Amino acid sequence: MCRSEPLWRSHVQVREPSVSRLHRGCRRFERGRAHVGTVIPLLLGEVVAALERLYPPHTASSWDRVGLVSGDLDQPVSLVHFAVDPTLAVIDEARAAGADLLITHHPLLLRGVHSVATTSAKGASVTALIVNHIALYVAHTNADAASPGVCDALADACALVDVGPLEVVDGVGHGRVGSLARALTLREFAQQLSMVLPKAVSGIRVAGPADALVSRVAVVGGAGDDFFDAVRASGADVYVTADLRHHPVLEAREEARGGTPYLVDAGHWATEWLWLQSARSELLREFAGRGTSLNTHICTLRTDPWDFVIGAATSDNTGGTS
Ligand SMILES: [Zn+2]
């Protein structure tokens, strides 16, 4: 009977494929009945409200698609899984961990879809989320802009002080710029950053003389080649971002005549992965003092899509523009 069989009785039961929890015609979740004698978990609606306080949806770019993608606001949430990308492997990791909610930085459904059949990867992802009763929530450009958000996490990784927005548009701060406590050579700076970033196959690419001193640093997590004008205006010695393409980078280096701003491409996934810990801390802080049963887990999978590199030049300044 639907009314006497709460959909979320325990993690063990919800993960058993033989137990059907989604009953046709029964869309009500019975608060508390599934957890008699235990701490009543938060409801998804409460977690979503907290996320929207941390990462207000109206601060997202107009082209973006943020917020709740799957799930029921009345479904209990006991375990939250944080990841950069909602790939099939990540969803499977969340399922294996027993997560009720997957929070990702990148949207699963940025463009229109006409089917969520498992014949496409997107469809298989949506289906996997729904059949495993995993809610998906996306905080993307609103998390980039938030403070603390994605760019603050990258600024922290760069050990910046006196941090402020790189650019303010319509009252929303984008990117961050700040200073190092002491000047470092460009090589030292990149090496220091590499120690705190998760490892990706592409490593960190640097444009600029390795022995040049840098102290003022601009950062934008993820793809940041739209911000070169703001970086130049900020007086930054070095700009840390990712997904830097040949032409914008070459033109920026030409414009700099070999001088500042030097460029560091630290990888899209790596520069945004840093935010996951911040998001976890901020979400837990939202419920501090509530005696909540909320548990969290950060994705252990590297969703940077590159698997290996061959033929890379190993020396500095082998004919670039510096
Ligand atoms: Zn991104």
mmCIF file of C-alpha atoms and ligand atoms in Angstrom:
data_model
loop_
_atom_site.group_PDB
_atom_site.id
_atom_site.type_symbol
_atom_site.label_atom_id
_atom_site.label_comp_id
_atom_site.label_asym_id
_atom_site.label_seq_id
_atom_site.Cartn_x
_atom_site.Cartn_y
_atom_site.Cartn_z
ATOM 1 C CA MET A 1 0.000 0.000 0.000
ATOM 2 C CA CYS A 2 1.340 3.370 -0.917
ATOM 3 C CA ARG A 3 0.246 5.112 2.267
ATOM 4 C CA SER A 4 1.882 2.568 4.540
ATOM 5 C CA GLU A 5 5.099 2.157 2.568
ATOM 6 C CA PRO A 6 7.120 5.366 2.773
ATOM 7 C CA LEU A 7 9.311 5.802 -0.258
ATOM 8 C CA TRP A 8 12.434 6.450 1.787
ATOM 9 C CA ARG A 9 12.659 3.872 4.531
ATOM 10 C CA SER A 10 16.429 3.491 4.634
ATOM 11 C CA HIS A 11 19.379 3.684 2.316
ATOM 12 C CA VAL A 12 19.647 -0.080 2.202
ATOM 13 C CA GLN A 13 16.057 -0.502 1.159
ATOM 14 C CA VAL A 14 16.060 2.276 -1.383
ATOM 15 C CA ARG A 15 19.080 0.807 -3.124
ATOM 16 C CA GLU A 16 17.638 -2.682 -3.409
ATOM 17 C CA PRO A 17 16.486 -3.065 -7.006
ATOM 18 C CA SER A 18 13.781 -5.517 -5.951
ATOM 19 C CA VAL A 19 12.078 -2.889 -3.786
ATOM 20 C CA SER A 20 9.831 -0.660 -5.809
ATOM 21 C CA ARG A 21 9.588 2.686 -4.051
ATOM 22 C CA LEU A 22 7.964 4.751 -6.729
ATOM 23 C CA HIS A 23 4.339 3.755 -6.747
ATOM 24 C CA ARG A 24 2.103 4.924 -9.518
ATOM 25 C CA GLY A 25 -0.430 7.382 -8.260
ATOM 26 C CA CYS A 26 1.353 7.892 -4.958
ATOM 27 C CA ARG A 27 3.374 11.085 -4.991
ATOM 28 C CA ARG A 28 3.202 11.907 -1.300
ATOM 29 C CA PHE A 29 6.158 11.554 1.003
ATOM 30 C CA GLU A 30 5.293 10.795 4.585
ATOM 31 C CA ARG A 31 7.497 12.949 6.726
ATOM 32 C CA GLY A 32 9.098 11.173 9.655
ATOM 33 C CA ARG A 33 7.337 7.824 9.302
ATOM 34 C CA ALA A 34 10.343 6.328 7.575
ATOM 35 C CA HIS A 35 12.691 7.319 10.367
ATOM 36 C CA VAL A 36 10.913 6.486 13.600
ATOM 37 C CA GLY A 37 13.467 6.461 16.397
ATOM 38 C CA THR A 38 16.129 8.220 14.330
ATOM 39 C CA VAL A 39 16.941 11.812 13.491
ATOM 40 C CA ILE A 40 14.441 13.083 10.963
ATOM 41 C CA PRO A 41 16.373 14.078 7.857
ATOM 42 C CA LEU A 42 16.084 17.365 6.101
ATOM 43 C CA LEU A 43 13.713 17.646 3.208
ATOM 44 C CA LEU A 44 14.987 18.475 -0.240
ATOM 45 C CA GLY A 45 12.979 21.702 -0.198
ATOM 46 C CA GLU A 46 14.892 22.870 2.879
ATOM 47 C CA VAL A 47 18.240 22.061 1.279
ATOM 48 C CA VAL A 48 17.216 23.815 -1.937
ATOM 49 C CA ALA A 49 16.202 26.901 0.053
ATOM 50 C CA ALA A 50 19.617 26.907 1.729
ATOM 51 C CA LEU A 51 21.397 26.504 -1.600
ATOM 52 C CA GLU A 52 19.443 29.395 -3.046
ATOM 53 C CA ARG A 53 20.466 31.578 -0.120
ATOM 54 C CA LEU A 54 24.093 30.647 -0.790
ATOM 55 C CA TYR A 55 23.883 30.822 -4.570
ATOM 56 C CA PRO A 56 20.967 33.092 -5.540
ATOM 57 C CA PRO A 57 19.619 31.921 -8.907
ATOM 58 C CA HIS A 58 19.042 35.493 -10.113
ATOM 59 C CA THR A 59 22.812 36.045 -10.136
ATOM 60 C CA ALA A 60 23.272 33.323 -12.775
ATOM 61 C CA SER A 61 23.941 34.348 -16.363
ATOM 62 C CA SER A 62 20.848 34.622 -18.531
ATOM 63 C CA TRP A 63 21.945 31.694 -20.725
ATOM 64 C CA ASP A 64 22.550 29.442 -17.750
ATOM 65 C CA ARG A 65 20.274 26.757 -16.329
ATOM 66 C CA VAL A 66 20.649 26.451 -12.577
ATOM 67 C CA GLY A 67 18.554 25.041 -9.757
ATOM 68 C CA LEU A 68 16.753 21.789 -9.139
ATOM 69 C CA VAL A 69 16.873 19.382 -12.086
ATOM 70 C CA SER A 70 15.350 16.247 -10.578
ATOM 71 C CA GLY A 71 13.754 15.308 -7.297
ATOM 72 C CA ASP A 72 10.741 16.064 -5.133
ATOM 73 C CA LEU A 73 10.878 18.914 -2.634
ATOM 74 C CA ASP A 74 9.328 16.638 0.008
ATOM 75 C CA GLN A 75 11.890 13.885 -0.344
ATOM 76 C CA PRO A 76 14.226 13.456 2.611
ATOM 77 C CA VAL A 77 17.916 14.196 2.126
ATOM 78 C CA SER A 78 20.437 12.405 4.300
ATOM 79 C CA LEU A 79 23.521 12.224 2.095
ATOM 80 C CA VAL A 80 24.622 14.952 -0.309
ATOM 81 C CA HIS A 81 27.203 14.163 -2.977
ATOM 82 C CA PHE A 82 29.160 17.097 -4.456
ATOM 83 C CA ALA A 83 30.745 16.979 -7.944
ATOM 84 C CA VAL A 84 31.788 19.299 -10.750
ATOM 85 C CA ASP A 85 30.074 17.356 -13.545
ATOM 86 C CA PRO A 86 26.930 15.196 -13.538
ATOM 87 C CA THR A 87 28.446 12.436 -15.661
ATOM 88 C CA LEU A 88 27.093 8.907 -15.706
ATOM 89 C CA ALA A 89 30.087 7.771 -13.647
ATOM 90 C CA VAL A 90 29.468 10.491 -11.074
ATOM 91 C CA ILE A 91 25.793 9.592 -10.838
ATOM 92 C CA ASP A 92 26.780 5.972 -10.355
ATOM 93 C CA GLU A 93 29.223 6.964 -7.638
ATOM 94 C CA ALA A 94 26.450 8.944 -5.942
ATOM 95 C CA ARG A 95 24.124 5.955 -6.199
ATOM 96 C CA ALA A 96 26.738 3.593 -4.766
ATOM 97 C CA ALA A 97 27.350 5.988 -1.882
ATOM 98 C CA GLY A 98 23.631 6.073 -1.142
ATOM 99 C CA ALA A 99 23.257 9.775 -1.933
ATOM 100 C CA ASP A 100 19.814 11.360 -2.006
ATOM 101 C CA LEU A 101 21.063 14.586 -3.557
ATOM 102 C CA LEU A 102 23.781 15.287 -6.096
ATOM 103 C CA ILE A 103 24.951 18.891 -6.244
ATOM 104 C CA THR A 104 27.005 19.748 -9.309
ATOM 105 C CA HIS A 105 28.572 22.877 -10.682
ATOM 106 C CA HIS A 106 27.888 22.169 -14.326
ATOM 107 C CA PRO A 107 24.345 21.798 -15.655
ATOM 108 C CA LEU A 108 23.191 18.448 -16.965
ATOM 109 C CA LEU A 109 20.582 20.004 -19.249
ATOM 110 C CA LEU A 110 21.890 23.305 -20.564
ATOM 111 C CA ARG A 111 20.188 22.987 -23.944
ATOM 112 C CA GLY A 112 16.762 21.716 -24.857
ATOM 113 C CA VAL A 113 16.176 17.990 -24.953
ATOM 114 C CA HIS A 114 13.345 16.100 -26.577
ATOM 115 C CA SER A 115 13.914 12.747 -24.937
ATOM 116 C CA VAL A 116 15.314 11.362 -21.731
ATOM 117 C CA ALA A 117 15.430 7.810 -23.013
ATOM 118 C CA THR A 118 18.571 5.907 -22.175
ATOM 119 C CA THR A 119 19.543 5.944 -25.839
ATOM 120 C CA SER A 120 21.464 9.183 -25.201
ATOM 121 C CA ALA A 121 23.939 9.922 -22.430
ATOM 122 C CA LYS A 122 21.800 12.808 -21.171
ATOM 123 C CA GLY A 123 18.731 10.603 -21.148
ATOM 124 C CA ALA A 124 20.600 7.814 -19.392
ATOM 125 C CA SER A 125 21.769 10.328 -16.796
ATOM 126 C CA VAL A 126 18.267 11.653 -16.141
ATOM 127 C CA THR A 127 16.886 8.124 -15.985
ATOM 128 C CA ALA A 128 19.624 6.990 -13.601
ATOM 129 C CA LEU A 129 18.885 9.929 -11.321
ATOM 130 C CA ILE A 130 15.163 9.290 -11.288
ATOM 131 C CA VAL A 131 15.161 5.510 -10.907
ATOM 132 C CA ASN A 132 17.673 5.800 -8.077
ATOM 133 C CA HIS A 133 15.714 8.630 -6.432
ATOM 134 C CA ILE A 134 18.679 10.993 -6.537
ATOM 135 C CA ALA A 135 17.808 14.658 -6.731
ATOM 136 C CA LEU A 136 20.124 16.820 -8.856
ATOM 137 C CA TYR A 137 20.780 20.463 -8.073
ATOM 138 C CA VAL A 138 23.001 22.757 -10.168
ATOM 139 C CA ALA A 139 24.806 25.876 -8.971
ATOM 140 C CA HIS A 140 26.804 27.185 -11.922
ATOM 141 C CA THR A 141 27.405 30.838 -12.819
ATOM 142 C CA ASN A 142 25.570 31.802 -9.620
ATOM 143 C CA ALA A 143 28.203 29.808 -7.716
ATOM 144 C CA ASP A 144 30.943 31.493 -9.779
ATOM 145 C CA ALA A 145 29.679 34.899 -8.667
ATOM 146 C CA ALA A 146 28.813 34.003 -5.071
ATOM 147 C CA SER A 147 31.054 34.921 -2.185
ATOM 148 C CA PRO A 148 32.239 32.502 -1.028
ATOM 149 C CA GLY A 149 31.994 30.800 -4.375
ATOM 150 C CA VAL A 150 34.027 29.180 -7.132
ATOM 151 C CA CYS A 151 36.339 32.149 -7.721
ATOM 152 C CA ASP A 152 36.953 32.634 -3.993
ATOM 153 C CA ALA A 153 37.993 28.993 -3.710
ATOM 154 C CA LEU A 154 40.487 29.540 -6.538
ATOM 155 C CA ALA A 155 41.723 32.783 -4.941
ATOM 156 C CA ASP A 156 42.263 30.874 -1.692
ATOM 157 C CA ALA A 157 44.182 28.189 -3.564
ATOM 158 C CA CYS A 158 46.421 30.934 -4.956
ATOM 159 C CA ALA A 159 46.934 32.212 -1.364
ATOM 160 C CA LEU A 160 45.649 35.672 -2.247
ATOM 161 C CA VAL A 161 44.959 38.421 0.272
ATOM 162 C CA ASP A 162 42.970 41.632 -0.117
ATOM 163 C CA VAL A 163 40.672 39.877 -2.560
ATOM 164 C CA GLY A 164 37.920 41.699 -4.433
ATOM 165 C CA PRO A 165 35.888 41.213 -7.589
ATOM 166 C CA LEU A 166 37.707 41.393 -10.894
ATOM 167 C CA GLU A 167 34.723 42.991 -12.565
ATOM 168 C CA VAL A 168 31.267 44.066 -11.384
ATOM 169 C CA VAL A 169 28.385 43.857 -13.859
ATOM 170 C CA ASP A 170 24.852 44.799 -12.780
ATOM 171 C CA GLY A 171 25.862 44.530 -9.147
ATOM 172 C CA VAL A 172 27.276 41.006 -9.540
ATOM 173 C CA GLY A 173 31.001 40.499 -8.971
ATOM 174 C CA HIS A 174 32.787 38.266 -11.485
ATOM 175 C CA GLY A 175 36.239 36.776 -10.952
ATOM 176 C CA ARG A 176 38.553 37.849 -8.185
ATOM 177 C CA VAL A 177 41.777 39.820 -7.959
ATOM 178 C CA GLY A 178 44.130 39.989 -5.012
ATOM 179 C CA SER A 179 47.750 39.933 -3.949
ATOM 180 C CA LEU A 180 50.284 37.393 -2.819
ATOM 181 C CA ALA A 181 51.719 37.931 0.646
ATOM 182 C CA ARG A 182 55.125 38.168 -1.026
ATOM 183 C CA ALA A 183 56.202 38.263 -4.638
ATOM 184 C CA LEU A 184 57.027 34.929 -6.251
ATOM 185 C CA THR A 185 58.543 34.036 -9.553
ATOM 186 C CA LEU A 186 55.998 32.904 -12.091
ATOM 187 C CA ARG A 187 57.434 29.391 -11.836
ATOM 188 C CA GLU A 188 57.195 29.377 -8.032
ATOM 189 C CA PHE A 189 53.649 30.658 -8.199
ATOM 190 C CA ALA A 190 52.579 27.960 -10.678
ATOM 191 C CA GLN A 191 54.341 25.258 -8.661
ATOM 192 C CA GLN A 192 52.651 26.434 -5.459
ATOM 193 C CA LEU A 193 49.280 26.379 -7.187
ATOM 194 C CA SER A 194 49.889 22.899 -8.568
ATOM 195 C CA MET A 195 50.370 21.626 -5.016
ATOM 196 C CA VAL A 196 46.814 22.509 -4.040
ATOM 197 C CA LEU A 197 44.972 21.740 -7.266
ATOM 198 C CA PRO A 198 43.743 18.217 -7.981
ATOM 199 C CA LYS A 199 45.944 16.556 -10.559
ATOM 200 C CA ALA A 200 44.784 16.527 -14.180
ATOM 201 C CA VAL A 201 46.546 15.040 -17.181
ATOM 202 C CA SER A 202 47.086 18.407 -18.846
ATOM 203 C CA GLY A 203 48.818 19.837 -15.778
ATOM 204 C CA ILE A 204 49.201 23.601 -15.616
ATOM 205 C CA ARG A 205 50.169 25.605 -18.705
ATOM 206 C CA VAL A 206 51.922 28.916 -18.249
ATOM 207 C CA ALA A 207 52.564 31.766 -20.692
ATOM 208 C CA GLY A 208 55.262 34.138 -19.468
ATOM 209 C CA PRO A 209 58.896 34.091 -18.360
ATOM 210 C CA ALA A 210 59.426 31.561 -15.573
ATOM 211 C CA ASP A 211 61.679 33.872 -13.546
ATOM 212 C CA ALA A 212 59.471 36.987 -13.707
ATOM 213 C CA LEU A 213 58.194 38.186 -10.337
ATOM 214 C CA VAL A 214 54.439 38.273 -9.770
ATOM 215 C CA SER A 215 52.435 39.610 -6.856
ATOM 216 C CA ARG A 216 49.013 40.713 -8.115
ATOM 217 C CA VAL A 217 46.843 37.845 -9.319
ATOM 218 C CA ALA A 218 43.471 37.680 -11.088
ATOM 219 C CA VAL A 219 41.454 34.463 -11.102
ATOM 220 C CA VAL A 220 38.375 33.102 -12.852
ATOM 221 C CA GLY A 221 37.486 29.457 -12.300
ATOM 222 C CA GLY A 222 36.665 27.523 -15.459
ATOM 223 C CA ALA A 223 36.644 29.132 -18.907
ATOM 224 C CA GLY A 224 37.895 32.683 -18.508
ATOM 225 C CA ASP A 225 39.093 34.084 -21.799
ATOM 226 C CA ASP A 226 36.224 36.586 -21.848
ATOM 227 C CA PHE A 227 37.864 38.556 -19.056
ATOM 228 C CA PHE A 228 41.146 39.701 -20.593
ATOM 229 C CA ASP A 229 40.109 43.371 -20.656
ATOM 230 C CA ALA A 230 39.149 43.277 -16.970
ATOM 231 C CA VAL A 231 42.394 41.474 -16.135
ATOM 232 C CA ARG A 232 44.439 44.153 -17.899
ATOM 233 C CA ALA A 233 42.459 46.894 -16.165
ATOM 234 C CA SER A 234 43.069 45.266 -12.767
ATOM 235 C CA GLY A 235 46.827 45.564 -13.108
ATOM 236 C CA ALA A 236 47.254 41.842 -12.443
ATOM 237 C CA ASP A 237 50.693 40.373 -13.054
ATOM 238 C CA VAL A 238 49.239 36.955 -13.718
ATOM 239 C CA TYR A 239 45.814 35.609 -14.637
ATOM 240 C CA VAL A 240 44.767 32.137 -13.503
ATOM 241 C CA THR A 241 41.879 30.569 -15.377
ATOM 242 C CA ALA A 242 41.228 27.670 -17.771
ATOM 243 C CA ASP A 243 40.137 26.671 -21.256
ATOM 244 C CA LEU A 244 42.364 29.317 -22.806
ATOM 245 C CA ARG A 245 42.181 29.059 -26.582
ATOM 246 C CA HIS A 246 44.982 29.682 -29.045
ATOM 247 C CA HIS A 247 43.831 32.963 -30.583
ATOM 248 C CA PRO A 248 42.687 34.824 -27.460
ATOM 249 C CA VAL A 249 45.851 33.767 -25.648
ATOM 250 C CA LEU A 250 48.172 34.626 -28.523
ATOM 251 C CA GLU A 251 46.532 38.018 -28.962
ATOM 252 C CA ALA A 252 46.679 38.697 -25.220
ATOM 253 C CA ARG A 253 50.374 37.837 -25.150
ATOM 254 C CA GLU A 254 51.015 39.974 -28.224
ATOM 255 C CA GLU A 255 49.150 42.849 -26.612
ATOM 256 C CA ALA A 256 51.286 42.456 -23.476
ATOM 257 C CA ARG A 257 54.500 42.566 -25.595
ATOM 258 C CA GLY A 258 55.866 39.734 -23.479
ATOM 259 C CA GLY A 259 55.004 41.523 -20.224
ATOM 260 C CA THR A 260 52.099 41.231 -17.815
ATOM 261 C CA PRO A 261 49.558 39.839 -17.435
ATOM 262 C CA TYR A 262 51.125 36.410 -17.700
ATOM 263 C CA LEU A 263 48.672 33.566 -18.132
ATOM 264 C CA VAL A 264 48.144 30.346 -16.220
ATOM 265 C CA ASP A 265 45.754 27.740 -17.618
ATOM 266 C CA ALA A 266 45.168 25.503 -14.620
ATOM 267 C CA GLY A 267 42.435 23.331 -16.120
ATOM 268 C CA HIS A 268 38.664 23.718 -16.122
ATOM 269 C CA TRP A 269 37.806 20.819 -13.863
ATOM 270 C CA ALA A 270 40.691 21.442 -11.458
ATOM 271 C CA THR A 271 39.955 25.145 -10.956
ATOM 272 C CA GLU A 272 36.297 24.435 -10.243
ATOM 273 C CA TRP A 273 36.772 21.267 -8.185
ATOM 274 C CA LEU A 274 38.191 23.467 -5.426
ATOM 275 C CA TRP A 275 34.709 24.863 -4.848
ATOM 276 C CA LEU A 276 33.218 21.542 -3.783
ATOM 277 C CA GLN A 277 34.769 21.707 -0.326
ATOM 278 C CA SER A 278 33.590 25.294 0.048
ATOM 279 C CA ALA A 279 30.055 24.383 -0.998
ATOM 280 C CA ARG A 280 29.992 21.506 1.456
ATOM 281 C CA SER A 281 31.176 23.710 4.317
ATOM 282 C CA GLU A 282 28.702 26.447 3.501
ATOM 283 C CA LEU A 283 25.781 24.039 3.217
ATOM 284 C CA LEU A 284 26.610 22.388 6.531
ATOM 285 C CA ARG A 285 26.928 25.828 8.104
ATOM 286 C CA GLU A 286 23.382 26.602 6.940
ATOM 287 C CA PHE A 287 22.107 23.746 9.092
ATOM 288 C CA ALA A 288 24.516 24.078 11.994
ATOM 289 C CA GLY A 289 22.720 23.890 15.302
ATOM 290 C CA ARG A 290 19.745 22.051 13.844
ATOM 291 C CA GLY A 291 20.941 18.614 14.976
ATOM 292 C CA THR A 292 20.641 17.597 11.371
ATOM 293 C CA SER A 293 21.448 14.163 10.096
ATOM 294 C CA LEU A 294 22.900 15.613 6.886
ATOM 295 C CA ASN A 295 25.957 13.760 5.646
ATOM 296 C CA THR A 296 28.138 14.845 2.761
ATOM 297 C CA HIS A 297 30.552 13.307 0.323
ATOM 298 C CA ILE A 298 32.812 14.875 -2.285
ATOM 299 C CA CYS A 299 33.166 13.100 -5.610
ATOM 300 C CA THR A 300 36.398 11.164 -5.957
ATOM 301 C CA LEU A 301 36.243 10.917 -9.747
ATOM 302 C CA ARG A 302 38.305 13.099 -12.052
ATOM 303 C CA THR A 303 35.871 14.393 -14.659
ATOM 304 C CA ASP A 304 38.518 16.232 -16.623
ATOM 305 C CA PRO A 305 37.978 14.450 -19.943
ATOM 306 C CA TRP A 306 41.639 14.099 -20.979
ATOM 307 C CA ASP A 307 43.355 10.784 -20.352
ATOM 308 C CA PHE A 308 46.942 11.224 -21.505
ATOM 309 C CA VAL A 309 49.356 13.595 -23.169
ATOM 310 C CA ILE A 310 52.224 12.816 -25.503
ATOM 311 C CA GLY A 311 54.795 14.948 -27.240
ATOM 312 C CA ALA A 312 54.639 17.929 -24.885
ATOM 313 C CA ALA A 313 57.640 20.254 -24.934
ATOM 314 C CA THR A 314 59.347 20.143 -21.562
ATOM 315 C CA SER A 315 61.419 23.344 -21.556
ATOM 316 C CA ASP A 316 60.305 26.906 -20.925
ATOM 317 C CA ASN A 317 60.183 29.633 -23.536
ATOM 318 C CA THR A 318 60.730 27.412 -26.534
ATOM 319 C CA GLY A 319 59.730 30.020 -29.030
ATOM 320 C CA GLY A 320 56.565 31.492 -27.552
ATOM 321 C CA THR A 321 55.725 35.151 -27.301
ATOM 322 C CA SER A 322 57.501 35.803 -24.025
HETATM 323 ZN ZN ZN B 1 32.932 25.301 -15.545
#
